[in-house]
Amino acid sequence: MTPTGASPIAVSALDARSITRWTLASRIAVAVALPLVVAIAFGPAYLSANVIDKLTTLFIYILLAVTWNALAGYGGLISIGQQGFFGLGAYATVRLADAGLTPYPALFVGAGLIALFAYLISFPMLRLRNGELGIGLWVLAELMHLIVNLDSLVQGETGTSLIALNAFSIEARRAYTYWAALGAVAGLIILLFILLRGPVGTAIQAIRDNEEAAASVGVRVKSTRRLIFVVASLGAALAGALWLASATTFQPKAYFGVQWTAYMIFMVLVGGLGTFEGAIVGAVIFFLIEAWFGAFGVWYLIGLGTTALVFALFVPKGLWGLISSKFDLQLLPLGYRVALPSLGRSNR
Amino acid sequence: MADTLMELGARPATGALLQAAGLSKRFGGLQVLSDVEFSLRPGEAVGIVGPNGAGKTTFLSVLVGAHAPSTGSIRFAGEDITALPAPERCRRGLVRTHQIPRPFSGMTIFENVLTAAANGGGLNGAAAGERALAALEASGMLSLSNRKAETLGLLDRKRLELARALATGPSVLLLDEIGGGLTDAEADELVAIIRRVRSRGVAIIWIEHIVHVLLQVAERLICMDGGRIIADGAPEAVMRHPAVIKAYLGGGVQ
Ligand SMILES: Nc1ncnc2c1ncn2[C@@H]1O[C@H](COP(=O)(O)OP(=O)(O)OP(=O)(O)O)[C@@H](O)[C@H]1O
Ligand SMILES: [Mg+2]
């Protein structure tokens, strides 16, 4: 018997050196991104209050888009209940602050607790498949909404606010919230980039493409799914906690509403489902559309819906999908290229 | 069972690498496997034939854990694996290919195979990459490495099934109609590949309707019909067996 792990096949002249991951474009992108993030981090020193608030919102949108994309685009888990974790992230922060924790650490501790909750709830929830899972998570979000409303601190739909923030001056509060949002979005992007680029990334995509085949080649389906689900829920919870920090008021309806998931779907569909860069592009587009057309009320919402539909039908790979296939461009490469001497490098 | 199953020179079960006892499978009211007894020695190559719907694919699925058996037990390398999930069985060296290929369509060929090396093969980083390249080369798919799996035709999808299975580093390779639809030259190539795998000590279970191709690898033949093993032993003896000839509507096996 061949011991498990021994290669049943001969190894040829090709070796791991022929496997490439970074391209020139992606090296440049990362080289530009790093100083850019540093420059953004110093934003409160030179940007107006209005711009700081706007950027904080953008960071939260990116956080939502990137994590929903990891869940749906990479994991094939179409959740329409992420607003549940968004709302719980805000609620946990309110509760922790009420218990005396300083608001800014409370954002992160609260989101961490909700990630733990997501881990526990994933055992029953991830037994559901496809549409059932999506709807099931929505129902769960509604349930969480009702339960949070029962808390006397929240006072039903009247809501409450993060009073503890009053301990900070307006300027300090604005800067801290900005930095917390920037730290959260950068941290989650780095975490997801490392995860999706490593063995978890190929495993979760294999599960998305064919669950049974993934299991048959040794992929641990349940634990891989659970990991992605927990990270995505952590992202939603952080986003909710940050939204609370920038809005200060907590009205359950505004946080547990399904529109949050609709926004996530919009950003990811328009930017490009299943591409890392696409989610970020989608968040920027959504942010701009909201800034320009948000005042048009119902027509704005109809416009969003129509745009998402048009993209789903005619541009299934989203804007980034179009760009990356047209220019063979990947800025945050998660995949692999095998450099085959006889074939050249751009064989796709 | 004793009246239908003829042990035609089958080896004793001692020292078996893979062993199934009293295996049966029902899908709702449909009895697809009935009381299957099977054992495989390390490095052995067994062919499985049988008419459509005989339960061959279901038998493989139960062996690798894609389906739980309704009754019976499975042992692999001295361990009872009946309750073990499919990924864990693969990590122990039991891997199958799918009759209807199941590629990871959104990934490249290389990434498909790398997934198998990293999970079933339990390898990390460069070692996983090397194993994937070797599996691609062994199955003649290296030049397609960077293609998206969704662009492959049926024959290449089948080869991808083989490459993925090889990359897990199996000790038992279960092949399900991997040779259907091949030209003679392609079939010869496939036989050469599988022989090479076998020469490295990997045991093979191969379901195939094209018996003359199968027999270039298999030293032992099993015929299934109606969810039972109706003959098991030396290929010539199995093919001459009355129950086998009857199962093929009197026409015998080609
Ligand atoms: N998941 C399932 N649910 C219900 N019935 C099934 C399932 N899988 C297989 N069957 C039935 O079990 C029987 C045996 O199927 P199986 O695929 O094992 O046969 P096979 O010998 O591989 O046939 P073929 O040569 O056509 O591949 C068939 O009647 C099939 O319809
Ligand atoms: Mg079959």
mmCIF file of C-alpha atoms in Angstrom, chain A residues 1-19 199 201-203 205-221 224 317 334-340 342-348, chain B residues 17 42 66 77 86-88 90-93 95-96 98 102-108 110-111 114-116 119-121 126 129-131 133-135 137-138 142-143 145-147 150 164 166-171 196-197 200-202:
data_model
loop_
_atom_site.group_PDB
_atom_site.id
_atom_site.type_symbol
_atom_site.label_atom_id
_atom_site.label_comp_id
_atom_site.label_asym_id
_atom_site.label_seq_id
_atom_site.Cartn_x
_atom_site.Cartn_y
_atom_site.Cartn_z
ATOM 1 C CA MET A 1 0.000 0.000 0.000
ATOM 2 C CA THR A 2 1.142 3.472 -0.770
ATOM 3 C CA PRO A 3 1.089 5.493 2.404
ATOM 4 C CA THR A 4 -1.399 8.328 2.142
ATOM 5 C CA GLY A 5 0.385 11.417 0.971
ATOM 6 C CA ALA A 6 2.955 9.601 -1.137
ATOM 7 C CA SER A 7 2.748 10.820 -4.688
ATOM 8 C CA PRO A 8 1.249 8.303 -7.100
ATOM 9 C CA ILE A 9 2.714 10.263 -9.959
ATOM 10 C CA ALA A 10 6.120 11.213 -11.114
ATOM 11 C CA VAL A 11 7.345 14.765 -10.616
ATOM 12 C CA SER A 12 8.740 16.292 -13.760
ATOM 13 C CA ALA A 13 10.994 19.174 -14.569
ATOM 14 C CA LEU A 14 8.210 21.655 -13.818
ATOM 15 C CA ASP A 15 8.245 22.851 -10.252
ATOM 16 C CA ALA A 16 6.604 25.365 -8.000
ATOM 17 C CA ARG A 17 8.667 28.152 -9.507
ATOM 18 C CA SER A 18 6.495 27.975 -12.609
ATOM 19 C CA ILE A 19 3.473 29.007 -10.543
ATOM 20 C CA PRO A 199 -6.058 27.242 0.870
ATOM 21 C CA GLY A 201 -9.890 30.493 -1.017
ATOM 22 C CA THR A 202 -9.627 27.529 -3.385
ATOM 23 C CA ALA A 203 -11.587 25.345 -0.963
ATOM 24 C CA GLN A 205 -14.682 28.341 -4.399
ATOM 25 C CA ALA A 206 -14.645 24.590 -4.981
ATOM 26 C CA ILE A 207 -17.580 24.248 -2.569
ATOM 27 C CA ARG A 208 -19.409 27.041 -4.363
ATOM 28 C CA ASP A 209 -18.884 25.373 -7.752
ATOM 29 C CA ASN A 210 -19.657 21.805 -6.719
ATOM 30 C CA GLU A 211 -20.140 20.804 -3.150
ATOM 31 C CA GLU A 212 -20.067 17.055 -3.669
ATOM 32 C CA ALA A 213 -16.955 17.167 -5.828
ATOM 33 C CA ALA A 214 -15.256 19.394 -3.272
ATOM 34 C CA ALA A 215 -15.966 16.873 -0.524
ATOM 35 C CA SER A 216 -14.723 14.071 -2.777
ATOM 36 C CA VAL A 217 -11.300 15.696 -3.123
ATOM 37 C CA GLY A 218 -10.992 16.210 0.619
ATOM 38 C CA VAL A 219 -12.410 19.704 1.143
ATOM 39 C CA ARG A 220 -13.967 20.035 4.607
ATOM 40 C CA VAL A 221 -17.177 21.617 3.419
ATOM 41 C CA THR A 224 -14.831 26.066 5.430
ATOM 42 C CA LYS A 317 -19.440 39.759 -14.181
ATOM 43 C CA LEU A 334 -6.222 35.578 -5.630
ATOM 44 C CA GLY A 335 -5.680 33.044 -8.394
ATOM 45 C CA TYR A 336 -2.742 31.228 -9.896
ATOM 46 C CA ARG A 337 -1.042 31.255 -13.255
ATOM 47 C CA VAL A 338 1.142 28.437 -14.438
ATOM 48 C CA ALA A 339 4.020 29.683 -16.567
ATOM 49 C CA LEU A 340 4.356 27.080 -19.264
ATOM 50 C CA SER A 342 5.897 26.475 -24.606
ATOM 51 C CA LEU A 343 2.678 28.416 -24.115
ATOM 52 C CA GLY A 344 3.665 31.821 -22.913
ATOM 53 C CA ARG A 345 2.012 33.404 -19.923
ATOM 54 C CA SER A 346 -1.227 34.858 -21.145
ATOM 55 C CA ASN A 347 -2.972 31.602 -21.989
ATOM 56 C CA ARG A 348 -6.419 31.872 -20.450
ATOM 57 C CA LEU B 17 -7.098 -2.608 2.198
ATOM 58 C CA PRO B 42 -3.442 -3.124 -1.695
ATOM 59 C CA ALA B 66 -20.922 10.536 -0.879
ATOM 60 C CA ALA B 77 -6.763 0.338 6.112
ATOM 61 C CA ALA B 86 -16.337 11.931 2.458
ATOM 62 C CA PRO B 87 -13.507 14.488 2.861
ATOM 63 C CA GLU B 88 -11.936 12.473 5.660
ATOM 64 C CA CYS B 90 -10.325 11.145 0.747
ATOM 65 C CA ARG B 91 -7.656 12.420 3.129
ATOM 66 C CA ARG B 92 -7.017 8.795 4.116
ATOM 67 C CA GLY B 93 -6.401 7.842 0.495
ATOM 68 C CA VAL B 95 -10.734 8.984 -3.962
ATOM 69 C CA ARG B 96 -13.210 8.711 -6.819
ATOM 70 C CA HIS B 98 -17.388 11.221 -11.231
ATOM 71 C CA ARG B 102 -18.110 17.825 -11.733
ATOM 72 C CA PRO B 103 -15.502 20.471 -12.452
ATOM 73 C CA PHE B 104 -15.093 23.560 -10.280
ATOM 74 C CA SER B 105 -16.212 25.685 -13.215
ATOM 75 C CA GLY B 106 -15.265 29.095 -11.887
ATOM 76 C CA MET B 107 -11.648 28.094 -11.300
ATOM 77 C CA THR B 108 -8.778 27.324 -13.628
ATOM 78 C CA PHE B 110 -4.629 24.276 -12.185
ATOM 79 C CA GLU B 111 -6.705 25.642 -9.298
ATOM 80 C CA LEU B 114 -4.428 22.376 -6.549
ATOM 81 C CA THR B 115 -7.569 22.233 -4.397
ATOM 82 C CA ALA B 116 -7.331 18.455 -4.453
ATOM 83 C CA ASN B 119 -7.120 19.252 0.795
ATOM 84 C CA GLY B 120 -7.234 15.548 -0.036
ATOM 85 C CA GLY B 121 -3.455 15.492 -0.331
ATOM 86 C CA ALA B 126 4.952 24.773 -2.824
ATOM 87 C CA GLY B 129 1.741 23.231 -6.246
ATOM 88 C CA GLU B 130 4.282 20.582 -7.251
ATOM 89 C CA ARG B 131 1.795 17.785 -6.658
ATOM 90 C CA LEU B 133 1.629 20.121 -11.614
ATOM 91 C CA ALA B 134 2.672 16.480 -11.486
ATOM 92 C CA ALA B 135 -0.962 15.321 -11.539
ATOM 93 C CA GLU B 137 1.304 16.300 -16.347
ATOM 94 C CA ALA B 138 0.489 12.673 -15.564
ATOM 95 C CA LEU B 142 -0.600 20.542 -18.194
ATOM 96 C CA SER B 143 -0.989 22.697 -21.293
ATOM 97 C CA SER B 145 -3.499 24.691 -16.708
ATOM 98 C CA ASN B 146 -4.627 28.295 -17.029
ATOM 99 C CA ARG B 147 -7.943 27.617 -18.742
ATOM 100 C CA GLU B 150 -16.074 25.901 -17.593
ATOM 101 C CA ARG B 164 -7.884 15.985 -9.450
ATOM 102 C CA LEU B 166 -4.446 11.807 -8.623
ATOM 103 C CA ALA B 167 -3.475 15.035 -6.918
ATOM 104 C CA THR B 168 -4.983 13.811 -3.639
ATOM 105 C CA GLY B 169 -2.305 11.102 -3.496
ATOM 106 C CA PRO B 170 -4.678 8.130 -3.228
ATOM 107 C CA SER B 171 -3.968 4.576 -2.207
ATOM 108 C CA ARG B 196 1.589 4.023 -14.541
ATOM 109 C CA VAL B 197 -0.456 5.053 -11.504
ATOM 110 C CA ARG B 200 3.303 3.054 -8.057
ATOM 111 C CA GLY B 201 1.248 0.858 -5.764
ATOM 112 C CA VAL B 202 -2.162 2.503 -6.089
#
